[in-house]
Amino acid sequence: MRERVERVARSYGSVALLGAVGVPIGVAVGAVDAVFGRTLLAIGDLRATHPALIVCLPAAGALIAWAYLRLGKNTGRGMGLVFDVGHGHEDAIPLRLVPLIMGGTWLTHLCGGSAGREGVAVQIGATLSHWVGQHLPLKNPGNTFLVVGMAAGFAGLFGTPLAATLFALEVLVAGRLEYRALLPSLVAALAASTTSGALGLAKFEVALSAPLTLDAGTLACLLVLGVAFGVVGGGFAWLLGGAKRILGARLENPIVRIVSVGAAVAVCLLALGQGRYAGLGTNLIAASFAEEGSGVLAWDWLLKLALTIATLAAGFQGGEVTPLFAIGATLGATLARPLGMDAGLVAALGYAAVFGSATNTLLAPILIGGEVFGFAYLPAFFLVCSVAYLFNQDKSIYALQERMGSHVSVRK
């Protein structure tokens, strides 16, 4: 009996220790996220007032590629390295990744590259947390600390700790949750979100006002939207992977590749609305939720998709998620008109569902919808994100994401 009590006490003690460790990790990652995020927003504002900076995109790309070749060693793989560590194929993430990814992303956005920011936050969180885990006297932690850091990085940047926790738990292997990392990930996500918010990094959220009645007509429209968002998200992932392979084969020198493609992207950005499709795409997101989406052009989602793929395939730094939010929101605002639905509601559904289908995740986008737009609309987010997940053809922007057999069989 005594041995059983001691065994239970040790088990609960380990759980409590992991939960407690999540606090300092979350605070540290949230603080770094706040510095990175606020600087990035300031850089975006500077570029918006000086669109001529876009002409410097090829030069910025050359500097980024040179820095990674000269200083980066294995860090140039970015999220690929994070996934390899998560799957046990690599042992460590060099700390040099943090300044390289931050500086490269700031340069990308200063000169108008159509890229995101979540890749930076997730990589920073994973790097710092994994380093901490390697220095703690814990037996067989596995990829727990990597998952904890990913959750903290995502939550600190977007202010959505619940979605961040589920994203980190489900993204490494589609169709499987890393439950052993649940408590420390949730604690770290909450700590990171609170810390970044206290340090002035504002959370994006929209209060929807459209009534939601799940009658037959609305359900039919939601099913159609789920299919559309799933196809677009899966298509984005497929096209991005293909573009990286083709450019890598035809332009093997990374400096030549990023300069030549960067020049073409810069020309397109200036020709298409003087930078309308540059940077994160927050301007497009704002337009999607203003005045029934009247400021959204029918082709906004497609041009943002194409320019984001070109930017990231060339080798510029940042991420995909915020542009995916913009693509989904503008696509939703566009589809709302022929369906006769509220533009804000459909934009919100697209915001969450395109992100979910492109990352091959289900639970995270549903909670993104709740945390950003209100949990009163959770049934709609659940339905649309579920359908999008089923129609993304098992594609993911993360090439090293593993799949469970059951996940694939659902699609057959």
mmCIF file of C-alpha atoms in Angstrom:
data_model
loop_
_atom_site.group_PDB
_atom_site.id
_atom_site.type_symbol
_atom_site.label_atom_id
_atom_site.label_comp_id
_atom_site.label_asym_id
_atom_site.label_seq_id
_atom_site.Cartn_x
_atom_site.Cartn_y
_atom_site.Cartn_z
ATOM 1 C CA MET A 1 0.000 0.000 0.000
ATOM 2 C CA ARG A 2 2.805 2.387 0.935
ATOM 3 C CA GLU A 3 4.615 1.677 -2.324
ATOM 4 C CA ARG A 4 1.440 2.401 -4.275
ATOM 5 C CA VAL A 5 0.950 5.716 -2.475
ATOM 6 C CA GLU A 6 4.566 6.675 -3.142
ATOM 7 C CA ARG A 7 4.198 5.737 -6.808
ATOM 8 C CA VAL A 8 1.059 7.858 -7.155
ATOM 9 C CA ALA A 9 2.738 10.735 -5.326
ATOM 10 C CA ARG A 10 5.732 10.584 -7.666
ATOM 11 C CA SER A 11 3.420 10.518 -10.670
ATOM 12 C CA TYR A 12 1.463 13.563 -9.530
ATOM 13 C CA GLY A 13 4.704 15.256 -8.548
ATOM 14 C CA SER A 14 6.062 14.837 -12.067
ATOM 15 C CA VAL A 15 2.873 16.282 -13.548
ATOM 16 C CA ALA A 16 3.012 19.237 -11.150
ATOM 17 C CA LEU A 17 6.689 19.820 -11.961
ATOM 18 C CA LEU A 18 6.014 19.874 -15.698
ATOM 19 C CA GLY A 19 3.141 22.285 -15.172
ATOM 20 C CA ALA A 20 5.306 24.553 -13.027
ATOM 21 C CA VAL A 21 8.109 24.561 -15.597
ATOM 22 C CA GLY A 22 5.602 25.820 -18.162
ATOM 23 C CA VAL A 23 5.326 29.154 -16.323
ATOM 24 C CA PRO A 24 8.908 30.455 -16.767
ATOM 25 C CA ILE A 25 9.027 29.056 -20.293
ATOM 26 C CA GLY A 26 5.799 30.858 -21.174
ATOM 27 C CA VAL A 27 6.944 34.118 -19.597
ATOM 28 C CA ALA A 28 10.286 34.033 -21.439
ATOM 29 C CA VAL A 29 8.762 33.122 -24.803
ATOM 30 C CA GLY A 30 5.950 35.657 -24.358
ATOM 31 C CA ALA A 31 8.479 38.411 -23.675
ATOM 32 C CA VAL A 32 10.481 37.538 -26.796
ATOM 33 C CA ASP A 33 7.238 37.344 -28.807
ATOM 34 C CA ALA A 34 6.276 40.823 -27.585
ATOM 35 C CA VAL A 35 9.589 42.317 -28.694
ATOM 36 C CA PHE A 36 9.458 40.525 -32.026
ATOM 37 C CA GLY A 37 5.779 41.218 -32.678
ATOM 38 C CA ARG A 38 5.777 44.907 -31.741
ATOM 39 C CA THR A 39 8.912 45.512 -33.808
ATOM 40 C CA LEU A 40 7.356 43.701 -36.756
ATOM 41 C CA LEU A 41 4.190 45.806 -36.571
ATOM 42 C CA ALA A 42 6.270 48.999 -36.450
ATOM 43 C CA ILE A 43 8.237 47.814 -39.473
ATOM 44 C CA GLY A 44 4.996 47.075 -41.309
ATOM 45 C CA ASP A 45 3.688 50.564 -40.580
ATOM 46 C CA LEU A 46 6.942 52.068 -41.839
ATOM 47 C CA ARG A 47 6.771 50.128 -45.092
ATOM 48 C CA ALA A 48 3.099 51.030 -45.572
ATOM 49 C CA THR A 49 3.981 54.717 -45.470
ATOM 50 C CA HIS A 50 7.041 54.216 -47.701
ATOM 51 C CA PRO A 51 6.018 51.632 -50.343
ATOM 52 C CA ALA A 52 9.182 52.430 -52.297
ATOM 53 C CA LEU A 53 11.000 50.155 -49.821
ATOM 54 C CA ILE A 54 9.565 47.235 -51.793
ATOM 55 C CA VAL A 55 12.211 47.780 -54.483
ATOM 56 C CA CYS A 56 14.793 46.688 -51.892
ATOM 57 C CA LEU A 57 13.266 43.221 -51.565
ATOM 58 C CA PRO A 58 15.893 41.460 -53.751
ATOM 59 C CA ALA A 59 18.746 43.058 -51.768
ATOM 60 C CA ALA A 60 17.092 42.060 -48.491
ATOM 61 C CA GLY A 61 16.758 38.529 -49.811
ATOM 62 C CA ALA A 62 20.427 38.383 -50.710
ATOM 63 C CA LEU A 63 21.364 39.437 -47.180
ATOM 64 C CA ILE A 64 19.031 36.860 -45.626
ATOM 65 C CA ALA A 65 20.353 34.027 -47.798
ATOM 66 C CA TRP A 66 23.979 35.046 -47.160
ATOM 67 C CA ALA A 67 23.417 35.166 -43.397
ATOM 68 C CA TYR A 68 21.951 31.680 -43.345
ATOM 69 C CA LEU A 69 24.729 30.295 -45.550
ATOM 70 C CA ARG A 70 27.469 31.917 -43.484
ATOM 71 C CA LEU A 71 26.048 31.694 -39.969
ATOM 72 C CA GLY A 72 23.007 29.447 -40.024
ATOM 73 C CA LYS A 73 24.465 25.947 -40.434
ATOM 74 C CA ASN A 74 21.439 23.679 -39.906
ATOM 75 C CA THR A 75 18.987 26.458 -38.984
ATOM 76 C CA GLY A 76 18.029 27.251 -42.579
ATOM 77 C CA ARG A 77 15.598 24.330 -42.494
ATOM 78 C CA GLY A 78 13.346 26.317 -40.152
ATOM 79 C CA MET A 79 10.155 24.442 -39.307
ATOM 80 C CA GLY A 80 11.630 21.334 -40.929
ATOM 81 C CA LEU A 81 14.269 21.247 -38.204
ATOM 82 C CA VAL A 82 11.594 21.717 -35.524
ATOM 83 C CA PHE A 83 9.591 18.791 -36.909
ATOM 84 C CA ASP A 84 12.686 16.578 -37.139
ATOM 85 C CA VAL A 85 13.462 17.251 -33.486
ATOM 86 C CA GLY A 86 9.829 16.535 -32.616
ATOM 87 C CA HIS A 87 10.004 13.182 -34.421
ATOM 88 C CA GLY A 88 13.334 12.280 -32.826
ATOM 89 C CA HIS A 89 15.390 12.536 -36.032
ATOM 90 C CA GLU A 90 17.469 15.453 -34.688
ATOM 91 C CA ASP A 91 18.693 16.110 -31.160
ATOM 92 C CA ALA A 92 18.855 19.885 -30.857
ATOM 93 C CA ILE A 93 17.864 23.242 -32.292
ATOM 94 C CA PRO A 94 20.805 25.692 -32.270
ATOM 95 C CA LEU A 95 20.109 28.870 -30.304
ATOM 96 C CA ARG A 96 21.498 30.875 -33.228
ATOM 97 C CA LEU A 97 18.178 30.183 -34.968
ATOM 98 C CA VAL A 98 16.466 32.831 -32.809
ATOM 99 C CA PRO A 99 18.358 35.960 -33.981
ATOM 100 C CA LEU A 100 18.552 34.678 -37.562
ATOM 101 C CA ILE A 101 14.841 34.012 -37.936
ATOM 102 C CA MET A 102 13.888 37.277 -36.222
ATOM 103 C CA GLY A 103 16.265 39.401 -38.304
ATOM 104 C CA GLY A 104 15.336 37.623 -41.529
ATOM 105 C CA THR A 105 11.633 38.144 -40.911
ATOM 106 C CA TRP A 106 12.069 41.819 -40.051
ATOM 107 C CA LEU A 107 13.984 42.332 -43.302
ATOM 108 C CA THR A 108 11.371 40.427 -45.303
ATOM 109 C CA HIS A 109 8.569 42.630 -43.965
ATOM 110 C CA LEU A 110 10.512 45.880 -44.175
ATOM 111 C CA CYS A 111 10.793 45.326 -47.902
ATOM 112 C CA GLY A 112 7.252 44.060 -48.424
ATOM 113 C CA GLY A 113 7.605 40.300 -48.729
ATOM 114 C CA SER A 114 4.206 38.592 -48.474
ATOM 115 C CA ALA A 115 4.908 36.405 -45.464
ATOM 116 C CA GLY A 116 3.622 35.668 -41.996
ATOM 117 C CA ARG A 117 5.088 35.634 -38.518
ATOM 118 C CA GLU A 118 3.933 32.487 -36.739
ATOM 119 C CA GLY A 119 6.847 30.446 -38.070
ATOM 120 C CA VAL A 120 9.154 32.767 -36.170
ATOM 121 C CA ALA A 121 7.191 32.559 -32.926
ATOM 122 C CA VAL A 122 6.850 28.779 -33.047
ATOM 123 C CA GLN A 123 10.535 28.312 -33.860
ATOM 124 C CA ILE A 124 11.596 30.703 -31.106
ATOM 125 C CA GLY A 125 9.381 28.958 -28.567
ATOM 126 C CA ALA A 126 10.497 25.494 -29.649
ATOM 127 C CA THR A 127 14.173 26.475 -29.548
ATOM 128 C CA LEU A 128 14.068 28.060 -26.090
ATOM 129 C CA SER A 129 11.841 25.419 -24.518
ATOM 130 C CA HIS A 130 13.755 22.478 -25.991
ATOM 131 C CA TRP A 131 17.003 23.977 -24.688
ATOM 132 C CA VAL A 132 15.476 24.260 -21.207
ATOM 133 C CA GLY A 133 14.255 20.668 -21.371
ATOM 134 C CA GLN A 134 17.733 19.409 -22.203
ATOM 135 C CA HIS A 135 19.073 20.978 -19.001
ATOM 136 C CA LEU A 136 16.415 19.615 -16.609
ATOM 137 C CA PRO A 137 16.879 16.319 -14.720
ATOM 138 C CA LEU A 138 13.808 14.626 -16.200
ATOM 139 C CA LYS A 139 13.646 11.064 -17.479
ATOM 140 C CA ASN A 140 12.462 10.475 -21.034
ATOM 141 C CA PRO A 141 10.831 13.853 -21.693
ATOM 142 C CA GLY A 142 10.554 12.978 -25.392
ATOM 143 C CA ASN A 143 9.264 15.883 -27.457
ATOM 144 C CA THR A 144 7.289 17.363 -24.553
ATOM 145 C CA PHE A 145 9.344 20.526 -24.239
ATOM 146 C CA LEU A 146 9.336 21.094 -27.970
ATOM 147 C CA VAL A 147 5.530 20.969 -27.955
ATOM 148 C CA VAL A 148 5.423 23.257 -24.906
ATOM 149 C CA GLY A 149 7.566 25.839 -26.691
ATOM 150 C CA MET A 150 5.473 25.683 -29.856
ATOM 151 C CA ALA A 151 2.328 26.322 -27.824
ATOM 152 C CA ALA A 152 3.951 29.229 -25.979
ATOM 153 C CA GLY A 153 5.269 30.789 -29.195
ATOM 154 C CA PHE A 154 1.909 30.644 -30.965
ATOM 155 C CA ALA A 155 -0.019 31.894 -27.921
ATOM 156 C CA GLY A 156 2.374 34.736 -27.192
ATOM 157 C CA LEU A 157 2.077 36.048 -30.729
ATOM 158 C CA PHE A 158 -1.661 35.646 -31.351
ATOM 159 C CA GLY A 159 -3.071 35.820 -27.821
ATOM 160 C CA THR A 160 -5.042 32.588 -28.296
ATOM 161 C CA PRO A 161 -3.759 30.153 -25.642
ATOM 162 C CA LEU A 162 -6.423 27.470 -26.128
ATOM 163 C CA ALA A 163 -5.931 27.276 -29.894
ATOM 164 C CA ALA A 164 -2.155 27.448 -29.429
ATOM 165 C CA THR A 165 -2.213 24.492 -27.057
ATOM 166 C CA LEU A 166 -4.233 22.342 -29.437
ATOM 167 C CA PHE A 167 -2.143 23.451 -32.427
ATOM 168 C CA ALA A 168 1.069 22.316 -30.732
ATOM 169 C CA LEU A 169 -0.504 19.036 -29.603
ATOM 170 C CA GLU A 170 -1.857 18.034 -33.021
ATOM 171 C CA VAL A 171 0.446 19.535 -35.651
ATOM 172 C CA LEU A 172 3.443 17.161 -35.416
ATOM 173 C CA VAL A 173 1.377 14.108 -36.337
ATOM 174 C CA ALA A 174 -1.946 14.620 -38.093
ATOM 175 C CA GLY A 175 -4.603 12.566 -36.375
ATOM 176 C CA ARG A 176 -2.759 12.177 -33.052
ATOM 177 C CA LEU A 177 -2.563 14.373 -29.960
ATOM 178 C CA GLU A 178 0.537 14.604 -27.755
ATOM 179 C CA TYR A 179 -1.441 14.312 -24.522
ATOM 180 C CA ARG A 180 1.607 14.015 -22.275
ATOM 181 C CA ALA A 181 2.438 17.626 -23.114
ATOM 182 C CA LEU A 182 -1.097 18.905 -22.442
ATOM 183 C CA LEU A 183 -0.678 20.458 -18.985
ATOM 184 C CA PRO A 184 2.701 22.174 -19.461
ATOM 185 C CA SER A 185 1.640 23.361 -22.918
ATOM 186 C CA LEU A 186 -1.556 24.913 -21.590
ATOM 187 C CA VAL A 187 0.283 26.559 -18.682
ATOM 188 C CA ALA A 188 3.023 27.874 -20.977
ATOM 189 C CA ALA A 189 0.476 29.136 -23.514
ATOM 190 C CA LEU A 190 -1.491 30.998 -20.861
ATOM 191 C CA ALA A 191 1.706 32.486 -19.395
ATOM 192 C CA ALA A 192 3.012 33.519 -22.826
ATOM 193 C CA SER A 193 -0.281 35.101 -23.878
ATOM 194 C CA THR A 194 -0.566 37.010 -20.609
ATOM 195 C CA THR A 195 3.048 38.181 -20.770
ATOM 196 C CA SER A 196 2.969 39.402 -24.370
ATOM 197 C CA GLY A 197 -0.333 41.165 -23.731
ATOM 198 C CA ALA A 198 1.068 42.887 -20.641
ATOM 199 C CA LEU A 199 4.045 44.032 -22.702
ATOM 200 C CA GLY A 200 1.790 45.722 -25.243
ATOM 201 C CA LEU A 201 1.313 43.146 -28.002
ATOM 202 C CA ALA A 202 -2.400 43.496 -28.760
ATOM 203 C CA LYS A 203 -4.590 40.536 -29.634
ATOM 204 C CA PHE A 204 -6.638 40.656 -32.823
ATOM 205 C CA GLU A 205 -10.304 39.950 -32.161
ATOM 206 C CA VAL A 206 -13.611 40.860 -33.778
ATOM 207 C CA ALA A 207 -17.026 40.910 -32.128
ATOM 208 C CA LEU A 208 -19.462 39.417 -34.629
ATOM 209 C CA SER A 209 -23.091 40.477 -34.458
ATOM 210 C CA ALA A 210 -24.752 38.342 -37.114
ATOM 211 C CA PRO A 211 -27.426 35.932 -35.801
ATOM 212 C CA LEU A 212 -26.659 32.256 -36.290
ATOM 213 C CA THR A 213 -29.564 29.906 -36.972
ATOM 214 C CA LEU A 214 -28.611 26.422 -38.116
ATOM 215 C CA ASP A 215 -31.585 25.778 -40.388
ATOM 216 C CA ALA A 216 -31.390 23.637 -43.516
ATOM 217 C CA GLY A 217 -30.422 26.508 -45.808
ATOM 218 C CA THR A 218 -27.665 27.734 -43.509
ATOM 219 C CA LEU A 219 -26.312 24.217 -43.006
ATOM 220 C CA ALA A 220 -26.129 23.723 -46.780
ATOM 221 C CA CYS A 221 -24.224 26.989 -47.157
ATOM 222 C CA LEU A 222 -21.816 26.055 -44.360
ATOM 223 C CA LEU A 223 -21.098 22.725 -46.048
ATOM 224 C CA VAL A 224 -20.339 24.489 -49.330
ATOM 225 C CA LEU A 225 -18.058 26.936 -47.524
ATOM 226 C CA GLY A 226 -16.234 24.097 -45.790
ATOM 227 C CA VAL A 227 -15.504 22.432 -49.115
ATOM 228 C CA ALA A 228 -14.283 25.704 -50.651
ATOM 229 C CA PHE A 229 -12.044 26.567 -47.706
ATOM 230 C CA GLY A 230 -10.667 23.036 -47.567
ATOM 231 C CA VAL A 231 -9.780 23.007 -51.251
ATOM 232 C CA VAL A 232 -8.120 26.437 -51.067
ATOM 233 C CA GLY A 233 -6.144 25.593 -47.915
ATOM 234 C CA GLY A 234 -5.035 22.241 -49.283
ATOM 235 C CA GLY A 235 -4.262 23.851 -52.626
ATOM 236 C CA PHE A 236 -2.093 26.468 -50.928
ATOM 237 C CA ALA A 237 -0.075 23.734 -49.187
ATOM 238 C CA TRP A 238 0.273 21.713 -52.403
ATOM 239 C CA LEU A 239 1.320 24.711 -54.498
ATOM 240 C CA LEU A 240 3.799 25.909 -51.866
ATOM 241 C CA GLY A 241 5.477 22.518 -51.710
ATOM 242 C CA GLY A 242 5.612 22.302 -55.496
ATOM 243 C CA ALA A 243 7.002 25.817 -55.861
ATOM 244 C CA LYS A 244 9.784 25.084 -53.362
ATOM 245 C CA ARG A 245 10.753 21.901 -55.218
ATOM 246 C CA ILE A 246 10.722 23.516 -58.665
ATOM 247 C CA LEU A 247 12.650 26.634 -57.644
ATOM 248 C CA GLY A 248 15.110 24.556 -55.641
ATOM 249 C CA ALA A 249 15.816 22.379 -58.685
ATOM 250 C CA ARG A 250 16.055 25.176 -61.245
ATOM 251 C CA LEU A 251 17.820 27.779 -59.103
ATOM 252 C CA GLU A 252 20.076 25.746 -56.842
ATOM 253 C CA ASN A 253 22.064 28.709 -55.536
ATOM 254 C CA PRO A 254 19.932 30.130 -52.689
ATOM 255 C CA ILE A 255 21.198 33.684 -53.208
ATOM 256 C CA VAL A 256 20.434 33.634 -56.932
ATOM 257 C CA ARG A 257 17.031 32.113 -56.203
ATOM 258 C CA ILE A 258 15.941 34.619 -53.583
ATOM 259 C CA VAL A 259 17.233 37.625 -55.565
ATOM 260 C CA SER A 260 15.634 36.651 -58.881
ATOM 261 C CA VAL A 261 12.274 35.609 -57.435
ATOM 262 C CA GLY A 262 12.372 38.540 -55.003
ATOM 263 C CA ALA A 263 12.742 40.944 -57.919
ATOM 264 C CA ALA A 264 9.707 39.440 -59.658
ATOM 265 C CA VAL A 265 7.675 39.592 -56.438
ATOM 266 C CA ALA A 266 8.662 43.234 -55.886
ATOM 267 C CA VAL A 267 7.498 44.177 -59.373
ATOM 268 C CA CYS A 268 4.174 42.417 -58.823
ATOM 269 C CA LEU A 269 3.661 44.000 -55.395
ATOM 270 C CA LEU A 270 4.193 47.496 -56.773
ATOM 271 C CA ALA A 271 2.123 46.888 -59.893
ATOM 272 C CA LEU A 272 -0.792 45.332 -57.984
ATOM 273 C CA GLY A 273 -2.072 48.063 -55.728
ATOM 274 C CA GLN A 274 1.198 49.637 -54.586
ATOM 275 C CA GLY A 275 1.799 47.086 -51.854
ATOM 276 C CA ARG A 276 -1.794 46.009 -51.184
ATOM 277 C CA TYR A 277 -0.563 42.402 -50.999
ATOM 278 C CA ALA A 278 2.682 43.106 -49.143
ATOM 279 C CA GLY A 279 3.493 41.992 -45.628
ATOM 280 C CA LEU A 280 1.199 40.104 -43.279
ATOM 281 C CA GLY A 281 -2.074 40.935 -45.013
ATOM 282 C CA THR A 282 -3.625 42.570 -41.958
ATOM 283 C CA ASN A 283 -4.960 45.306 -44.234
ATOM 284 C CA LEU A 284 -6.939 42.674 -46.133
ATOM 285 C CA ILE A 285 -8.182 41.117 -42.897
ATOM 286 C CA ALA A 286 -9.385 44.533 -41.691
ATOM 287 C CA ALA A 287 -11.161 45.134 -44.994
ATOM 288 C CA SER A 288 -12.924 41.785 -44.702
ATOM 289 C CA PHE A 289 -14.609 42.816 -41.449
ATOM 290 C CA ALA A 290 -15.380 46.430 -42.345
ATOM 291 C CA GLU A 291 -18.627 47.566 -43.984
ATOM 292 C CA GLU A 292 -19.804 44.079 -44.982
ATOM 293 C CA GLY A 293 -16.527 43.398 -46.736
ATOM 294 C CA SER A 294 -17.162 46.073 -49.348
ATOM 295 C CA GLY A 295 -13.456 46.929 -49.479
ATOM 296 C CA VAL A 296 -12.520 43.403 -50.539
ATOM 297 C CA LEU A 297 -11.868 42.729 -54.220
ATOM 298 C CA ALA A 298 -12.989 39.406 -55.667
ATOM 299 C CA TRP A 299 -9.410 38.470 -56.586
ATOM 300 C CA ASP A 300 -7.712 39.575 -53.338
ATOM 301 C CA TRP A 301 -7.527 36.055 -51.916
ATOM 302 C CA LEU A 302 -6.003 34.629 -55.092
ATOM 303 C CA LEU A 303 -3.325 37.296 -55.494
ATOM 304 C CA LYS A 304 -2.400 37.094 -51.799
ATOM 305 C CA LEU A 305 -2.125 33.321 -52.161
ATOM 306 C CA ALA A 306 0.119 33.520 -55.233
ATOM 307 C CA LEU A 307 2.436 36.207 -53.853
ATOM 308 C CA THR A 308 2.780 34.465 -50.488
ATOM 309 C CA ILE A 309 3.749 31.230 -52.198
ATOM 310 C CA ALA A 310 6.322 33.047 -54.354
ATOM 311 C CA THR A 311 7.780 34.902 -51.362
ATOM 312 C CA LEU A 312 8.179 31.818 -49.178
ATOM 313 C CA ALA A 313 9.321 29.493 -51.973
ATOM 314 C CA ALA A 314 12.078 31.984 -52.802
ATOM 315 C CA GLY A 315 13.496 31.646 -49.292
ATOM 316 C CA PHE A 316 12.219 34.720 -47.462
ATOM 317 C CA GLN A 317 11.507 34.306 -43.754
ATOM 318 C CA GLY A 318 8.298 34.596 -41.748
ATOM 319 C CA GLY A 319 5.601 31.992 -41.972
ATOM 320 C CA GLU A 320 2.304 31.205 -43.605
ATOM 321 C CA VAL A 321 -0.411 31.547 -40.991
ATOM 322 C CA THR A 322 -1.236 35.273 -41.025
ATOM 323 C CA PRO A 323 -1.368 35.348 -44.845
ATOM 324 C CA LEU A 324 -3.606 32.265 -44.603
ATOM 325 C CA PHE A 325 -5.862 34.223 -42.263
ATOM 326 C CA ALA A 326 -5.977 36.998 -44.889
ATOM 327 C CA ILE A 327 -6.630 34.561 -47.739
ATOM 328 C CA GLY A 328 -9.433 32.870 -45.803
ATOM 329 C CA ALA A 329 -11.040 36.119 -44.653
ATOM 330 C CA THR A 330 -11.049 37.719 -48.115
ATOM 331 C CA LEU A 331 -12.280 34.504 -49.734
ATOM 332 C CA GLY A 332 -15.051 34.340 -47.140
ATOM 333 C CA ALA A 333 -16.085 37.945 -47.699
ATOM 334 C CA THR A 334 -16.199 37.248 -51.440
ATOM 335 C CA LEU A 335 -18.261 34.052 -51.124
ATOM 336 C CA ALA A 336 -20.703 35.660 -48.709
ATOM 337 C CA ARG A 337 -22.217 37.795 -51.463
ATOM 338 C CA PRO A 338 -23.523 35.036 -53.783
ATOM 339 C CA LEU A 339 -24.584 32.937 -50.774
ATOM 340 C CA GLY A 340 -26.519 35.816 -49.252
ATOM 341 C CA MET A 341 -24.796 35.453 -45.881
ATOM 342 C CA ASP A 342 -23.293 37.988 -43.497
ATOM 343 C CA ALA A 343 -19.857 38.928 -44.832
ATOM 344 C CA GLY A 344 -18.284 39.245 -41.398
ATOM 345 C CA LEU A 345 -19.423 35.791 -40.316
ATOM 346 C CA VAL A 346 -18.257 34.077 -43.503
ATOM 347 C CA ALA A 347 -14.952 35.972 -43.397
ATOM 348 C CA ALA A 348 -14.463 34.698 -39.842
ATOM 349 C CA LEU A 349 -15.198 31.135 -40.934
ATOM 350 C CA GLY A 350 -12.704 31.437 -43.776
ATOM 351 C CA TYR A 351 -10.122 32.990 -41.450
ATOM 352 C CA ALA A 352 -10.163 29.852 -39.291
ATOM 353 C CA ALA A 353 -10.910 27.106 -41.811
ATOM 354 C CA VAL A 354 -8.305 27.948 -44.478
ATOM 355 C CA PHE A 355 -5.657 28.032 -41.743
ATOM 356 C CA GLY A 356 -6.831 24.638 -40.498
ATOM 357 C CA SER A 357 -6.928 22.998 -43.908
ATOM 358 C CA ALA A 358 -3.490 24.332 -44.886
ATOM 359 C CA THR A 359 -1.905 23.091 -41.649
ATOM 360 C CA ASN A 360 -3.893 19.832 -41.647
ATOM 361 C CA THR A 361 -5.231 20.527 -38.150
ATOM 362 C CA LEU A 362 -8.800 20.321 -36.879
ATOM 363 C CA LEU A 363 -9.123 21.398 -33.251
ATOM 364 C CA ALA A 364 -6.838 24.450 -33.362
ATOM 365 C CA PRO A 365 -8.809 26.330 -36.053
ATOM 366 C CA ILE A 366 -12.100 25.655 -34.270
ATOM 367 C CA LEU A 367 -10.699 27.233 -31.113
ATOM 368 C CA ILE A 368 -9.124 30.064 -33.120
ATOM 369 C CA GLY A 369 -12.645 30.876 -34.255
ATOM 370 C CA GLY A 370 -13.933 30.874 -30.693
ATOM 371 C CA GLU A 371 -11.088 32.895 -29.181
ATOM 372 C CA VAL A 372 -10.985 35.518 -31.921
ATOM 373 C CA PHE A 373 -14.659 35.836 -32.908
ATOM 374 C CA GLY A 374 -16.643 34.536 -29.945
ATOM 375 C CA PHE A 375 -17.615 31.099 -28.678
ATOM 376 C CA ALA A 376 -21.267 31.725 -29.501
ATOM 377 C CA TYR A 377 -20.378 30.792 -33.097
ATOM 378 C CA LEU A 378 -18.562 27.580 -32.158
ATOM 379 C CA PRO A 379 -21.123 25.270 -33.884
ATOM 380 C CA ALA A 380 -20.525 27.023 -37.220
ATOM 381 C CA PHE A 381 -16.756 26.907 -36.792
ATOM 382 C CA PHE A 382 -16.931 23.229 -35.858
ATOM 383 C CA LEU A 383 -18.961 22.321 -38.940
ATOM 384 C CA VAL A 384 -17.004 24.393 -41.469
ATOM 385 C CA CYS A 385 -13.561 23.506 -40.098
ATOM 386 C CA SER A 386 -14.467 19.810 -39.989
ATOM 387 C CA VAL A 387 -15.564 19.799 -43.620
ATOM 388 C CA ALA A 388 -12.489 21.797 -44.635
ATOM 389 C CA TYR A 389 -10.292 19.284 -42.805
ATOM 390 C CA LEU A 390 -11.873 16.420 -44.724
ATOM 391 C CA PHE A 391 -11.510 18.132 -48.103
ATOM 392 C CA ASN A 392 -7.907 19.364 -47.880
ATOM 393 C CA GLN A 393 -6.661 16.076 -49.401
ATOM 394 C CA ASP A 394 -4.310 15.503 -46.437
ATOM 395 C CA LYS A 395 -2.034 18.326 -47.546
ATOM 396 C CA SER A 396 0.004 20.452 -45.136
ATOM 397 C CA ILE A 397 2.328 23.428 -45.366
ATOM 398 C CA TYR A 398 4.617 21.448 -43.050
ATOM 399 C CA ALA A 399 6.315 18.930 -45.308
ATOM 400 C CA LEU A 400 7.577 16.799 -42.403
ATOM 401 C CA GLN A 401 4.230 16.497 -40.665
ATOM 402 C CA GLU A 402 3.540 12.803 -40.134
ATOM 403 C CA ARG A 403 0.119 11.204 -40.689
ATOM 404 C CA MET A 404 -1.748 8.528 -38.788
ATOM 405 C CA GLY A 405 -3.259 5.779 -40.937
ATOM 406 C CA SER A 406 -6.767 6.512 -39.694
ATOM 407 C CA HIS A 407 -6.427 10.120 -40.777
ATOM 408 C CA VAL A 408 -5.815 9.072 -44.378
ATOM 409 C CA SER A 409 -8.540 6.428 -44.423
ATOM 410 C CA VAL A 410 -11.240 8.995 -43.641
ATOM 411 C CA ARG A 411 -10.508 10.681 -46.947
ATOM 412 C CA LYS A 412 -10.817 7.574 -49.106
#
